[in-house]
Coordinates of C-alpha atoms and ligand atoms in Angstrom, one line a residue:
Chain A
M9 CA -39.4 -11.7 26.6
F10 CA -42.0 -14.0 28.1
R11 CA -44.6 -13.2 30.7
P12 CA -47.1 -15.8 32.1
R13 CA -50.6 -15.5 30.7
P14 CA -53.0 -13.2 32.6
D15 CA -55.3 -16.4 33.6
A16 CA -52.1 -18.4 35.0
P17 CA -52.2 -19.4 38.5
A18 CA -50.4 -17.5 41.2
A19 CA -46.5 -17.8 41.0
T20 CA -45.9 -19.8 44.3
V21 CA -42.9 -22.3 43.1
E22 CA -39.7 -20.4 43.9
V23 CA -36.7 -21.7 41.7
E24 CA -33.1 -20.7 40.9
V25 CA -32.2 -19.8 37.2
D26 CA -28.4 -19.8 36.6
G27 CA -28.3 -17.9 40.0
R28 CA -31.5 -15.5 39.5
T29 CA -34.5 -16.4 41.8
V30 CA -37.7 -17.3 39.4
R31 CA -41.3 -17.6 40.5
V32 CA -43.6 -20.0 38.5
P33 CA -46.9 -21.3 38.9
E34 CA -47.2 -24.8 40.5
G35 CA -47.2 -27.2 37.6
A36 CA -45.2 -25.0 35.2
S37 CA -41.8 -26.8 34.1
A38 CA -38.3 -26.0 34.5
A39 CA -38.0 -24.6 30.8
A40 CA -41.2 -22.1 31.6
A41 CA -39.0 -21.0 34.6
V42 CA -36.0 -20.5 32.4
L43 CA -37.7 -18.1 30.1
L44 CA -39.5 -16.3 32.8
A45 CA -36.1 -15.5 34.1
G46 CA -35.3 -13.6 30.6
L47 CA -31.9 -15.3 29.9
A48 CA -30.8 -15.3 26.2
S49 CA -29.6 -18.7 26.5
L50 CA -29.3 -21.6 28.9
R51 CA -26.7 -23.8 26.9
D52 CA -24.1 -24.1 24.5
T53 CA -24.2 -27.0 21.6
P54 CA -21.5 -29.7 22.3
V55 CA -20.2 -29.8 18.3
T56 CA -20.6 -25.9 17.7
G57 CA -20.8 -24.2 21.0
S58 CA -23.8 -22.2 19.7
A59 CA -26.4 -20.8 22.2
R60 CA -29.4 -22.5 22.6
A61 CA -32.2 -21.7 24.7
P62 CA -36.1 -23.8 25.3
Y63 CA -37.7 -23.9 22.3
C64 CA -40.4 -26.6 21.4
M65 CA -41.5 -27.0 25.1
M66 CA -42.7 -30.4 24.3
G67 CA -39.9 -32.9 24.5
V68 CA -38.9 -33.3 21.1
C69 CA -36.0 -30.5 20.2
F70 CA -33.9 -31.1 23.3
E71 CA -32.9 -27.4 22.8
C72 CA -33.9 -27.1 26.4
L73 CA -31.0 -29.3 27.8
A74 CA -29.8 -28.2 31.5
E75 CA -28.4 -28.9 34.4
I76 CA -31.0 -29.5 37.4
D77 CA -30.1 -30.4 40.9
G78 CA -26.7 -31.1 39.7
V79 CA -27.7 -33.5 37.2
P80 CA -26.4 -32.4 33.5
N81 CA -28.5 -32.6 30.2
R82 CA -32.0 -33.0 31.4
Q83 CA -35.0 -32.1 29.0
S84 CA -36.3 -29.0 31.3
C85 CA -39.5 -28.9 29.4
M86 CA -40.4 -32.1 30.7
I87 CA -39.4 -31.5 34.3
A88 CA -42.1 -29.7 36.7
A89 CA -40.5 -27.0 38.4
L90 CA -40.2 -27.6 42.1
P91 CA -39.7 -25.9 45.2
G92 CA -36.1 -25.1 45.7
M93 CA -35.1 -26.6 42.0
R94 CA -31.6 -25.1 40.9
I95 CA -31.5 -25.1 37.1
R96 CA -27.9 -24.1 35.5
R97 CA -26.5 -23.5 32.2
Q98 CA -25.2 -26.8 30.4
R99 CA -22.0 -26.3 28.7
G100 CA -21.4 -28.8 25.9
A101 CA -21.4 -31.9 26.5
R102 CA -21.7 -33.6 29.8
D103 CA -17.9 -34.3 31.3
I104 CA -17.9 -37.3 32.8
D105 CA -15.3 -39.0 34.8
P106 CA -15.4 -42.9 34.2
E107 CA -12.7 -43.3 37.6
D108 CA -14.9 -41.1 39.6
V109 CA -18.1 -43.1 39.4
P110 CA -17.6 -46.2 42.0
D111 CA -18.7 -49.8 40.8
T112 CA -21.8 -49.9 42.8
I113 CA -24.2 -51.5 40.5
P114 CA -26.1 -54.3 41.9
S115 CA -24.9 -57.6 40.4
F116 CA -28.1 -59.0 38.0
P117 CA -27.8 -61.8 35.8
I118 CA -25.7 -61.4 32.7
P119 CA -27.8 -61.3 29.4
A120 CA -26.6 -63.1 26.8
P121 CA -24.4 -61.3 24.3
R122 CA -25.4 -61.3 20.5
S123 CA -24.0 -63.8 18.3
G124 CA -21.5 -61.3 16.5
G125 CA -23.2 -59.7 13.5
A126 CA -23.0 -55.6 12.9
Chain J
M14 CA -40.2 -44.3 -21.5
T15 CA -36.9 -43.2 -20.4
Q16 CA -33.5 -45.1 -21.2
F17 CA -30.7 -46.1 -18.6
D18 CA -27.9 -48.1 -18.3
A19 CA -28.8 -49.3 -15.1
I20 CA -31.6 -49.4 -13.0
V21 CA -30.9 -50.0 -9.4
I22 CA -33.9 -50.9 -6.9
G23 CA -33.8 -49.5 -3.4
G24 CA -32.1 -46.4 -2.3
G25 CA -30.8 -47.9 1.0
L26 CA -26.9 -48.2 1.8
V27 CA -26.8 -51.3 -0.6
G28 CA -28.8 -49.2 -3.2
A29 CA -26.8 -46.1 -2.9
A30 CA -23.3 -47.6 -2.6
I31 CA -23.6 -49.5 -5.8
G32 CA -25.5 -46.9 -7.6
Y33 CA -23.0 -44.4 -6.8
G34 CA -20.2 -46.7 -8.3
L35 CA -22.0 -47.2 -11.2
V36 CA -22.4 -43.4 -12.2
R37 CA -18.7 -43.0 -11.1
D38 CA -18.1 -45.7 -13.6
G39 CA -19.6 -43.7 -16.1
L40 CA -23.4 -45.4 -16.3
R41 CA -26.3 -43.6 -16.7
V42 CA -28.6 -44.7 -13.7
A43 CA -31.7 -44.5 -12.2
I44 CA -32.4 -45.6 -8.4
V45 CA -36.2 -46.2 -7.3
D46 CA -36.8 -46.0 -4.1
E47 CA -40.2 -46.7 -2.1
G48 CA -41.8 -43.8 0.0
D49 CA -41.0 -42.9 4.0
I50 CA -43.4 -45.9 4.8
A51 CA -40.9 -48.6 3.9
F52 CA -38.5 -50.5 6.5
R53 CA -35.3 -49.2 6.3
A54 CA -32.3 -50.4 7.9
S55 CA -29.8 -47.9 6.3
R56 CA -31.8 -45.2 9.1
G57 CA -31.8 -47.2 12.3
N58 CA -28.3 -48.9 12.1
F59 CA -25.5 -48.9 14.7
G60 CA -22.6 -47.3 12.2
L61 CA -20.1 -50.1 13.0
V62 CA -17.5 -50.7 10.2
W63 CA -17.3 -54.1 11.7
V64 CA -15.1 -57.0 10.4
Q65 CA -13.9 -59.1 13.7
S66 CA -16.9 -61.3 13.8
K67 CA -17.6 -61.8 10.2
G68 CA -17.9 -65.2 8.7
L69 CA -17.1 -68.1 11.0
G70 CA -17.2 -71.3 9.0
A71 CA -17.3 -68.9 5.9
P72 CA -13.8 -67.6 5.4
H73 CA -15.0 -65.9 2.0
Y74 CA -17.3 -63.4 3.8
Q75 CA -14.2 -62.5 6.0
R76 CA -12.5 -61.5 3.1
W77 CA -15.0 -59.6 1.6
T78 CA -15.7 -58.1 4.8
R79 CA -12.1 -57.0 5.1
L80 CA -11.6 -56.0 1.2
S81 CA -14.8 -53.4 2.3
A82 CA -12.8 -52.1 5.3
E83 CA -9.9 -51.7 3.1
E84 CA -11.9 -49.8 0.5
W85 CA -13.6 -47.7 2.9
P86 CA -11.2 -44.8 3.7
A87 CA -11.0 -43.9 -0.4
L88 CA -14.5 -44.1 -0.5
A89 CA -14.9 -41.9 2.5
A90 CA -12.2 -39.7 1.4
E91 CA -13.8 -39.4 -2.1
L92 CA -17.3 -38.9 -0.7
G93 CA -16.0 -36.2 1.4
E94 CA -14.1 -34.1 -1.4
R95 CA -17.1 -34.9 -3.8
T96 CA -19.9 -34.0 -1.5
G97 CA -18.5 -32.0 1.3
I98 CA -19.9 -34.3 3.7
S99 CA -18.0 -36.1 6.3
V100 CA -18.8 -39.6 7.1
G101 CA -16.9 -39.5 10.1
L102 CA -14.7 -42.5 9.6
E103 CA -12.4 -44.0 12.0
Q104 CA -11.0 -47.5 12.0
P105 CA -8.5 -47.6 14.8
G106 CA -9.6 -51.5 15.2
G107 CA -12.2 -52.6 17.7
L108 CA -12.5 -54.7 20.7
Q109 CA -15.6 -56.8 21.6
L110 CA -15.8 -57.2 25.7
C111 CA -16.7 -60.3 27.0
L112 CA -18.7 -60.2 30.4
G113 CA -17.4 -63.4 32.7
E114 CA -14.8 -66.6 32.0
E115 CA -17.3 -68.7 30.1
E116 CA -18.1 -65.7 27.5
L117 CA -14.3 -65.3 27.2
E118 CA -13.4 -68.6 26.4
K119 CA -16.2 -68.8 23.8
R120 CA -15.0 -65.7 22.0
R121 CA -10.9 -66.8 22.2
A122 CA -12.3 -70.0 20.6
M123 CA -14.3 -68.0 17.9
M124 CA -11.4 -66.1 17.1
E125 CA -8.6 -69.0 16.6
Q126 CA -10.9 -71.0 14.4
M127 CA -11.4 -67.5 12.2
R128 CA -7.5 -67.4 12.1
R129 CA -7.3 -71.1 11.3
E130 CA -10.2 -70.5 8.5
A131 CA -8.2 -67.7 7.1
G132 CA -5.6 -69.6 5.8
N133 CA -2.6 -67.6 4.0
F134 CA -4.8 -64.9 3.8
G135 CA -4.4 -64.2 7.8
F136 CA -6.5 -62.9 10.6
E137 CA -4.9 -61.1 13.2
Y138 CA -6.3 -60.9 16.3
R139 CA -5.5 -60.5 20.1
M140 CA -7.2 -61.6 23.5
L141 CA -6.8 -59.0 26.1
D142 CA -7.2 -59.9 29.7
R143 CA -9.0 -57.7 32.4
S144 CA -6.0 -55.4 33.3
E145 CA -4.9 -54.9 30.0
L146 CA -8.4 -53.3 29.1
A147 CA -8.7 -51.4 32.3
G148 CA -5.2 -49.6 31.4
I149 CA -6.9 -48.6 27.8
L150 CA -11.0 -48.4 29.2
P151 CA -11.3 -46.2 32.3
G152 CA -14.2 -47.5 34.7
L153 CA -14.2 -51.1 33.5
G154 CA -16.8 -53.2 35.2
A155 CA -16.0 -55.8 37.6
S156 CA -17.4 -58.8 35.5
V157 CA -15.5 -57.8 32.3
A158 CA -13.1 -60.6 31.8
G159 CA -11.6 -59.7 28.6
A160 CA -11.9 -58.9 25.1
S161 CA -10.9 -59.8 21.7
W162 CA -9.2 -57.3 19.5
T163 CA -8.6 -57.0 15.8
P164 CA -6.9 -54.0 13.7
Y165 CA -9.9 -54.0 11.0
D166 CA -12.5 -52.8 13.0
G167 CA -14.0 -49.2 12.9
H168 CA -17.2 -46.9 12.9
A169 CA -18.7 -44.0 10.6
N170 CA -21.7 -41.9 10.8
S171 CA -24.1 -44.0 8.8
L172 CA -26.6 -41.4 8.2
N173 CA -24.0 -39.2 6.5
L174 CA -22.8 -41.8 4.4
L175 CA -26.4 -42.4 3.4
H176 CA -26.9 -38.9 2.5
A177 CA -23.2 -38.4 0.8
L178 CA -23.8 -41.2 -1.4
H179 CA -27.4 -40.2 -2.3
K180 CA -25.5 -36.6 -3.0
G181 CA -22.5 -38.2 -4.8
F182 CA -25.1 -40.5 -7.0
G183 CA -27.1 -37.2 -7.8
E184 CA -24.0 -34.7 -8.3
R185 CA -22.6 -37.3 -10.9
G186 CA -25.7 -37.2 -13.1
G187 CA -27.6 -40.3 -11.4
T188 CA -31.4 -40.1 -11.5
Y189 CA -33.1 -40.8 -8.0
L190 CA -36.8 -41.7 -8.2
P191 CA -38.2 -41.8 -4.6
G192 CA -41.8 -42.5 -3.7
R193 CA -42.1 -45.5 -6.2
T194 CA -42.6 -49.0 -5.2
V195 CA -41.4 -51.3 -7.7
I196 CA -44.4 -54.2 -7.8
E197 CA -44.2 -55.7 -11.2
A198 CA -41.5 -55.9 -14.0
H199 CA -40.6 -57.2 -17.3
A200 CA -37.5 -59.3 -17.8
A201 CA -35.9 -60.2 -20.6
P202 CA -32.4 -60.8 -21.1
H203 CA -30.3 -57.5 -20.9
D204 CA -33.7 -55.7 -21.5
F205 CA -35.7 -54.8 -18.3
R206 CA -38.8 -52.6 -18.3
V207 CA -39.9 -51.0 -14.7
E208 CA -43.4 -49.2 -15.0
F209 CA -45.2 -47.2 -12.0
A210 CA -48.1 -44.9 -12.6
G211 CA -47.5 -43.3 -16.0
E212 CA -44.1 -43.8 -16.1
T213 CA -41.7 -46.6 -17.8
I214 CA -37.9 -46.8 -17.5
V215 CA -35.8 -49.1 -19.2
A216 CA -32.2 -50.3 -19.1
P217 CA -30.3 -53.6 -19.8
K218 CA -28.9 -53.9 -16.6
I219 CA -30.8 -54.0 -13.2
V220 CA -29.7 -54.3 -9.5
L221 CA -32.2 -55.5 -6.9
A222 CA -30.9 -54.1 -3.8
A223 CA -34.6 -53.5 -2.2
G224 CA -33.4 -54.6 1.3
L225 CA -36.4 -56.7 2.9
G226 CA -38.0 -55.8 -0.4
N227 CA -36.0 -58.5 -2.7
A228 CA -37.5 -61.1 -1.0
K229 CA -40.6 -60.6 -3.5
L230 CA -38.7 -58.7 -6.4
A231 CA -35.8 -61.4 -7.2
P232 CA -38.2 -64.3 -8.4
L233 CA -39.5 -61.6 -11.2
F234 CA -36.0 -61.7 -12.5
G235 CA -35.0 -65.4 -11.8
L236 CA -33.3 -64.8 -8.9
L237 CA -33.7 -65.9 -5.1
A238 CA -33.3 -63.8 -2.2
P239 CA -35.2 -65.4 1.1
V240 CA -34.4 -62.3 3.3
R241 CA -36.3 -62.2 6.3
P242 CA -36.6 -59.3 9.1
Q243 CA -34.5 -59.4 12.1
R244 CA -35.1 -56.8 14.6
G245 CA -32.4 -54.7 16.4
Q246 CA -32.9 -52.2 19.4
I247 CA -30.8 -49.6 20.2
L248 CA -30.4 -47.3 23.1
V249 CA -28.5 -43.8 22.9
T250 CA -27.0 -41.6 25.7
E251 CA -26.9 -37.7 26.0
R252 CA -23.6 -36.6 24.7
T253 CA -20.4 -37.0 26.8
N254 CA -16.4 -36.3 26.7
R255 CA -14.5 -38.6 24.5
I256 CA -13.9 -41.6 26.9
W257 CA -13.2 -44.5 24.3
P258 CA -10.3 -44.7 21.8
L259 CA -12.1 -47.2 19.3
P260 CA -15.6 -48.6 19.3
L261 CA -16.6 -51.9 21.4
G262 CA -18.9 -54.2 19.3
S263 CA -22.1 -53.5 21.1
L264 CA -21.1 -50.2 22.6
R265 CA -19.6 -47.2 20.7
Q266 CA -19.5 -43.5 21.2
T267 CA -20.1 -41.5 18.3
Q268 CA -18.0 -38.4 17.2
E269 CA -20.4 -36.0 18.7
G270 CA -20.1 -37.8 22.2
T271 CA -23.5 -40.0 22.0
I272 CA -22.8 -43.6 23.6
M273 CA -24.9 -46.1 21.4
L274 CA -25.7 -49.3 23.5
G275 CA -26.8 -52.0 20.9
S276 CA -28.4 -54.0 19.9
S277 CA -31.0 -57.0 20.0
E278 CA -31.3 -59.8 17.3
E279 CA -34.8 -60.9 17.3
D280 CA -37.1 -62.9 15.2
V281 CA -40.4 -61.1 15.0
G282 CA -41.5 -60.4 11.7
F283 CA -42.4 -57.3 10.2
D284 CA -42.4 -55.5 13.7
T285 CA -40.7 -52.0 14.9
G286 CA -42.0 -51.9 17.7
Q287 CA -39.6 -51.6 21.1
K288 CA -39.8 -53.8 24.2
P289 CA -38.8 -53.1 27.6
E290 CA -37.4 -56.1 28.5
I291 CA -35.0 -56.3 25.7
M292 CA -34.1 -52.5 26.4
R293 CA -33.3 -53.4 30.0
N294 CA -31.0 -56.3 29.0
I295 CA -28.9 -53.7 26.6
A296 CA -28.6 -51.4 29.4
R297 CA -28.0 -54.4 31.9
R298 CA -25.1 -55.3 29.6
A299 CA -23.7 -51.9 29.2
V300 CA -23.6 -51.3 32.9
L301 CA -22.0 -54.2 33.6
C302 CA -19.5 -53.3 31.1
F303 CA -19.2 -49.8 32.4
P304 CA -21.0 -48.9 35.6
W305 CA -20.7 -45.3 35.1
I306 CA -22.9 -45.4 32.1
A307 CA -25.5 -45.7 34.9
E308 CA -25.0 -42.2 35.4
L309 CA -26.0 -41.2 31.9
Q310 CA -29.4 -40.0 30.6
I311 CA -30.8 -42.2 27.8
V312 CA -32.0 -39.9 25.1
R313 CA -33.4 -41.9 22.5
A314 CA -34.1 -45.6 21.4
W315 CA -35.3 -47.5 18.5
A316 CA -35.8 -50.5 16.7
A317 CA -35.2 -51.3 13.1
L318 CA -35.2 -54.7 10.6
R319 CA -32.0 -55.9 9.7
V320 CA -32.1 -57.9 5.9
M321 CA -31.1 -61.3 7.0
P322 CA -30.8 -64.3 4.7
P323 CA -31.0 -67.7 6.2
D324 CA -27.7 -68.4 7.1
G325 CA -27.0 -65.1 8.3
L326 CA -24.0 -64.3 5.1
P327 CA -24.7 -61.7 2.3
I328 CA -26.7 -63.3 -1.1
Y329 CA -25.0 -61.4 -4.1
D330 CA -26.4 -63.2 -7.3
E331 CA -26.7 -63.0 -11.0
S332 CA -29.7 -64.0 -13.0
E333 CA -29.2 -67.1 -15.1
E334 CA -32.3 -66.7 -16.7
F335 CA -32.1 -63.0 -17.3
P336 CA -28.6 -62.1 -17.9
G337 CA -28.1 -58.6 -16.9
A338 CA -30.0 -58.7 -13.5
F339 CA -28.2 -58.6 -10.1
T340 CA -29.2 -58.8 -6.7
A341 CA -27.2 -57.8 -3.5
N342 CA -28.5 -58.5 0.4
C343 CA -26.9 -58.1 3.2
H344 CA -27.1 -57.5 7.1
S345 CA -24.0 -55.1 7.2
G346 CA -24.6 -52.3 4.8
V347 CA -22.3 -49.9 6.7
T348 CA -19.5 -52.3 7.1
L349 CA -20.0 -53.5 3.1
A350 CA -20.4 -50.0 1.7
G351 CA -16.8 -49.9 0.7
A352 CA -17.2 -53.3 -1.0
H353 CA -20.3 -52.4 -3.0
A354 CA -19.2 -49.1 -4.3
N355 CA -15.8 -49.8 -5.3
A356 CA -15.8 -53.7 -6.3
F357 CA -19.4 -54.7 -6.6
A358 CA -20.6 -52.3 -8.9
P359 CA -17.5 -52.0 -11.1
M360 CA -18.5 -56.0 -11.7
V361 CA -22.0 -54.6 -12.5
A362 CA -20.6 -52.1 -14.9
A363 CA -18.3 -54.8 -16.3
G364 CA -21.8 -57.4 -16.7
A365 CA -20.5 -60.3 -15.0
L366 CA -19.6 -61.1 -11.0
D367 CA -16.2 -61.9 -10.4
P368 CA -15.8 -65.6 -9.6
M369 CA -14.8 -64.8 -5.8
M370 CA -18.8 -64.0 -5.6
M371 CA -19.7 -67.7 -6.3
P372 CA -20.0 -68.7 -2.5
F373 CA -22.3 -66.0 -2.4
S374 CA -25.1 -67.5 -4.7
A375 CA -28.5 -68.2 -3.9
K376 CA -27.9 -71.3 -5.3
R377 CA -26.9 -72.5 -1.8
F378 CA -30.2 -72.7 -0.7
D379 CA -31.5 -74.6 -3.4
V380 CA -31.4 -78.2 -2.1
S381 CA -32.1 -80.1 -5.2
A382 CA -29.1 -78.3 -6.8
A383 CA -26.9 -79.2 -4.0
A384 CA -28.1 -83.0 -3.9
Ligands
FAD423 C1 -30.4 -52.1 14.7 C2 -29.7 -52.6 13.5 C3 -28.3 -52.3 13.7 C4 -27.0 -52.4 12.8 N1 -25.8 -52.0 12.6 C5 -25.2 -52.0 11.7 C6 -23.7 -51.7 11.9 O1 -23.4 -51.6 13.1 N2 -22.8 -51.9 10.8 C7 -23.5 -52.2 9.6 O2 -22.2 -52.6 8.7 N3 -24.6 -52.7 9.5 C8 -25.7 -52.6 10.3 N4 -27.0 -52.9 10.3 C9 -27.5 -53.2 8.8 C10 -27.6 -52.3 7.8 O3 -28.4 -51.1 8.6 C11 -28.3 -53.0 7.0 O4 -27.4 -53.9 6.1 C12 -28.1 -51.6 5.6 O5 -28.9 -50.7 6.0 C13 -29.5 -52.5 4.7 O6 -29.3 -51.6 3.5 P1 -30.1 -52.0 2.3 O7 -30.0 -50.8 1.4 O8 -29.7 -53.3 2.1 O9 -31.8 -52.2 3.0 P2 -32.9 -51.0 3.7 O10 -31.9 -49.9 4.4 O11 -34.0 -51.4 4.1 O12 -33.1 -50.2 2.0 C14 -33.8 -50.7 1.2 C15 -34.4 -49.8 0.3 O13 -35.5 -50.3 -0.7 C16 -36.6 -49.7 -0.9 N5 -37.6 -50.6 -1.5 C17 -37.8 -52.0 -0.9 N6 -39.2 -52.4 -1.6 C18 -39.0 -51.8 -2.8 C19 -39.5 -51.8 -4.0 N7 -40.1 -53.0 -4.5 N8 -39.7 -50.9 -5.0 C20 -38.8 -49.8 -4.5 N9 -37.9 -49.6 -3.6 C21 -38.2 -50.7 -2.7 C22 -36.8 -49.3 0.8 O14 -37.8 -48.2 0.5 C23 -35.7 -48.8 1.0 O15 -35.1 -47.4 1.1 C24 -27.9 -52.5 11.1 C25 -29.2 -53.0 11.0 C26 -30.2 -52.8 12.1 C27 -31.3 -52.8 11.8
FES424 S1 -37.9 -27.5 24.8 FE1 -37.8 -28.6 22.7 S2 -37.0 -30.6 23.9 FE2 -37.5 -29.0 25.7

């Protein structure tokens, strides 16, 4: 459905979008690569499971969430496509296993708690 | 000129809950609400229906909060049936995590004082140690020493609550008048007149529920509402699988899966700006509690202003000079929605506040009266 503008710089950056190889101009966003790949959608919403693809291309609608280089739920329209980037489908909410993440956070001073209202 | 049985000034959570309760009791009610430029705590809060920390040294506030938590299920069910909007209420009890032994000991002392002050009314709580907590909360951080638990706490979708109260109000015949700021009013006993550009509404009852706007409005009706803004900042993560079975005070996971990290308490006047050092401290406490939170993306962050009375306790009052005028002010309008719709509104409909409300009167700030 989408094509690069005729005046766009040459497509030199090669990325992977859900298994397909796509070339985009330098500086293009990961979401642009998703649109050029011609996929009908790149994620399913967490609540109703409906299919979504990049929409506003300017960081406000969150429709463009994708797993990028192994990190889920990234806003692909706000991230520049880099050579070798892997942009993958995001299915529903992120699945995190708290027990899986090692407790490696550096210990910083404990900030004061709140006084306790809600 | 339009005649109503009651005028409510303010269409935030407090005004909407009271207005909803009044139309349910059969009154013809107008809610007058400012425009979108208004400071609206009701659109920037954390969504807790929180009981366990309310009313240290003020057991009447603990009782009022408990009453509200008990009214919440009926209100949520009724709103669901009437409006088709689910307010997402869950009341599985709540945990307040403590980082380090010192915090835990302070919390223990506080909870014990709450129990003593509750007297025969009772206050059920338990302190959980680290090992007990680790069984309930996966991926618990090493600095968590323990937590306090009470069965009374819960959480809800507070935006849906606001929406449902407004929809329910309208469906029961209430008149919502947005985009109107009340600056002047004419008060006489059981006779109130409010004017906007070219419009006049009158009613024998009026309820000031204008949040921070009450400070200026109250004196027009012989009332006192010395509320000030207290800023709170909140961070929200991406959605994840359901991890916690219950809300954790300054951390909670919404039904949709986002994790909310909150919230600061800052005295900065009418300023809804965000501050990186405050946001960092909120994130740090969260990550000390649960290191895996550092893996999550923050997708939203905001600041909003609480409606804060000088002593942190709600102000409910009725005017002696102009009977029929009432006011309601609080910083926990989500938690207290059950009480506002199901207890406060019926008192207004009946024409007088119940004696149980006396300790909430703003007379407590009047030094000459106290002397
Ligand atoms: C960061 C933060 C976190 C919070 N977390 C929680 C929580 O977890 N649980 C909880 O129970 N509570 C929480 N609260 C508090 C809760 O949001 C407030 O108690 C509640 O929203 C207050 O509602 P309100 O209707 O009094 O005020 P507001 O929401 O401020 O509404 C007041 C309304 O009055 C209108 N108004 C003002 N002046 C005039 C005027 N002159 N004429 C006409 N209309 C006027 C305004 O337009 C506005 O719509 C939190 C608040 C903040 C800021
Ligand atoms: S496309 Fe709207 S936020 Fe990315």
